[in-house]
Structure formats: C-alpha cells, structure tokens
Amino acid sequence: AGPVYGGVSASDGIRLHQRCIRELSAGLKGLELQSEVSLQLQIRESGFDLLVNGRCDALIDSDQLLRLYEIKSFTGPPDQLPPEGEPLHWAQAKLYAWLLLAGRETVRTIEIAVVYISLEGSNLVQHVMTCDRHDLSDFFLQTCRQYVLFASDILRGEKKRMQSGLSLTFPYPDLRSGQRKFMQEVVGAARQVIPVDISAPTGTGKTMAALYPGIKALANHLVDHVFYLTNMTSARLVAARAMDDLHGAGLFMKSII
C-alpha cells in the first residue's frame, strides 16, 4: 500500500509539523525559517474578481536564500512515496510561490521545497526545485482560468435555479381548503427560523403546501436546502410526484430521493 496523506490526526499533524520545522531549522546554518506565512493576491480573470489566499508551511526570505516549503505528513512506508513528490503537492507549492512573487517584480526565481514527514518514521524526505517567475505566473493564471470555468458554470446554474423558484407559480389551478394558510405558516416559520406544527386531514394537499413555500423560501435565500421527510417509505412517492409537477410548472432545481 502507498502513503496515506489524510490518515494523520489533527494533533499528530501539528506535532509532526512542529518537529519538521525544528529539523529544517537545525540544518539552515543560521538562516531564519518563518512558519505559517499568510499569502494573498487579488486578480481579475474573465470578468471575475478572485481573491486567492493561503498559508505556506514555512519560508526562508533572506538575501542569501528565498525558499518556500510545503510540508506533508503521512502514514505508511516512506519508500512508497512518489520518487519526485506528488504533482498535487507541487501544484499547491507553486501557487503559493506566485502569491509570494507577484508583488516582487525584481525577483526572478524562487526555490520550492516539498517535504514529507512520516508518522512512523524519523527522517524527512525533501524535494527542492528552482522555479522561474514567468513559469509560476503562467501556471497560476492557467489554474485560475480553469477554476473560473468551473465556478461560472455553478454560478449560472445557481442563478437559473433561484430565478425559476422566484417566478414559479402554484402548479395547480385551484387551492384546496386550508392550503393558503398552511403555506403562509411554512414561509413564516422559515423566515423566523422557528418550528411550526400543522395538523390537517388527508387529502388537503399537505405535501404541495409544504414543498411549494419551501421552494419559495429557498429561492429567497431564507434556507439553503429543503428536506421533506416521510413516516413511510411509500409516502415518498407522493413527494416525488409533487416535485414532478413543480418541474413541469417551470422549476429548475435538483431533487433527490
């Protein structure tokens, strides 16, 4: 089996990180090693303002050496680590490196180190490469563009989803007795974030009287999700048919049973 990077508890991760910082500092011959350095950059890409931030694990920032460290703890045998380090870890370190260099126009290169420390072992596994600022800038911008493509699809779907909920009309021609009052109570409860208990006879349209205002509450950002729970498995089919009717009336929202 290979290494597991997510298999270290929070307390063990902190302890390993601190040990790694101590061991790295001991071999630096007087150079200062800064830990947990916050980095941030705001850019405009494809019409979106992106604020990219994070904290690199360690940094040497001196006239003699500029080196950024990404430290990864893991469980498992060190000999199963990728010989050159994980590409994803290098990508993270490169993004941090550009956050650091973006405002330093005179700095042409930076050293990046990916360091692995094992929960079971004692030795650090360290990989170091020198990166050019132009390469880091290109990689950062390419990554941001890929993210914008991904995020813009989500935002477009979210906008369509909310607009469809706002414009949705009641899917049936007439309201049954008590349904209007029922729906008013549901919206009021969502608006005030309080529970409400409603008792109504079978056949009065309780399912739609709960789902329709629930969707209106969602479209108006009063809630983030709507859960409709039934006391019998077969009763979920009634809710499923109600959702079909709402989709038929123009609702563009995902639902899952």
XYZ file of C-alpha atoms in Angstrom, residues 73-192:
120
model
C 2.588 14.438 6.887
C 1.609 10.897 6.011
C 1.231 7.366 7.293
C 2.697 4.344 5.598
C 6.102 3.329 4.261
C 8.335 6.215 3.081
C 9.704 4.059 0.279
C 6.234 4.126 -1.306
C 6.325 7.905 -1.773
C 6.480 9.098 -5.404
C 10.193 9.482 -6.284
C 9.760 13.149 -7.247
C 6.877 14.027 -4.924
C 3.147 14.224 -5.572
C 2.192 16.510 -8.511
C -0.709 17.917 -6.489
C 1.652 18.981 -3.694
C 3.977 20.652 -6.191
C 0.990 22.467 -7.681
C -0.007 23.815 -4.278
C 3.527 24.990 -3.584
C 3.767 26.684 -6.990
C 0.538 28.590 -6.390
C 1.842 29.794 -3.040
C 5.143 30.748 -4.667
C 3.393 33.040 -7.129
C 1.339 34.618 -4.329
C 4.702 35.499 -2.810
C 6.452 36.664 -6.001
C 3.587 38.594 -7.619
C 4.480 41.759 -5.753
C 8.252 41.314 -6.079
C 8.946 42.261 -9.671
C 12.736 42.167 -9.310
C 12.834 38.576 -8.047
C 13.361 36.221 -10.969
C 13.494 32.791 -9.305
C 12.488 31.047 -6.099
C 13.274 27.660 -4.604
C 10.304 25.457 -3.761
C 10.611 22.523 -1.381
C 8.073 19.763 -0.813
C 8.860 17.942 2.435
C 7.317 14.679 3.624
C 7.328 13.573 7.251
C 6.038 10.182 8.356
C 4.059 9.361 11.465
C 6.023 6.132 11.794
C 9.480 7.201 10.565
C 12.038 9.731 11.716
C 13.664 11.005 8.512
C 12.396 13.848 6.349
C 12.030 13.289 2.612
C 12.710 16.579 0.852
C 12.488 17.596 -2.807
C 13.678 21.015 -3.976
C 13.310 22.721 -7.343
C 14.068 26.209 -8.641
C 11.174 27.918 -10.438
C 11.185 30.919 -12.769
C 8.680 33.708 -12.077
C 7.264 33.569 -15.601
C 6.569 29.841 -15.291
C 4.894 30.391 -11.913
C 2.801 33.258 -13.286
C 1.639 31.174 -16.244
C 0.749 28.230 -14.004
C -1.161 30.463 -11.590
C -3.171 32.153 -14.360
C -3.921 28.837 -16.070
C -5.180 27.419 -12.767
C -7.359 30.478 -12.134
C -8.853 30.213 -15.615
C -9.715 26.575 -15.073
C -11.328 27.488 -11.759
C -13.359 30.296 -13.348
C -14.708 27.870 -15.977
C -15.789 25.549 -13.184
C -17.182 28.273 -10.899
C -19.037 30.144 -13.647
C -20.997 27.001 -14.545
C -22.046 26.670 -10.906
C -22.996 30.342 -10.673
C -25.038 30.198 -13.883
C -26.882 27.142 -12.617
C -27.442 28.791 -9.253
C -28.871 31.921 -10.904
C -31.204 29.898 -13.111
C -32.225 27.815 -10.117
C -33.116 30.828 -7.991
C -34.879 32.674 -10.807
C -37.026 29.651 -11.575
C -38.003 29.422 -7.906
C -38.904 33.107 -7.733
C -41.034 33.033 -10.885
C -42.664 29.669 -10.114
C -46.450 29.766 -9.820
C -48.578 27.279 -7.918
C -48.738 24.232 -10.224
C -52.468 23.558 -9.833
C -55.354 25.750 -10.997
C -57.052 25.985 -7.587
C -56.046 25.973 -3.915
C -57.695 23.449 -1.634
C -59.259 24.492 1.642
C -56.580 25.487 4.156
C -53.655 25.349 1.726
C -53.101 29.122 1.634
C -52.939 29.342 5.443
C -50.679 26.255 5.519
C -48.233 27.837 3.067
C -48.209 31.154 4.923
C -47.243 29.345 8.105
C -44.412 27.483 6.366
C -42.934 30.670 4.908
C -43.295 32.441 8.257
C -41.501 29.628 10.056
C -38.656 29.709 7.516
C -38.388 33.484 7.738
C -38.263 33.473 11.546
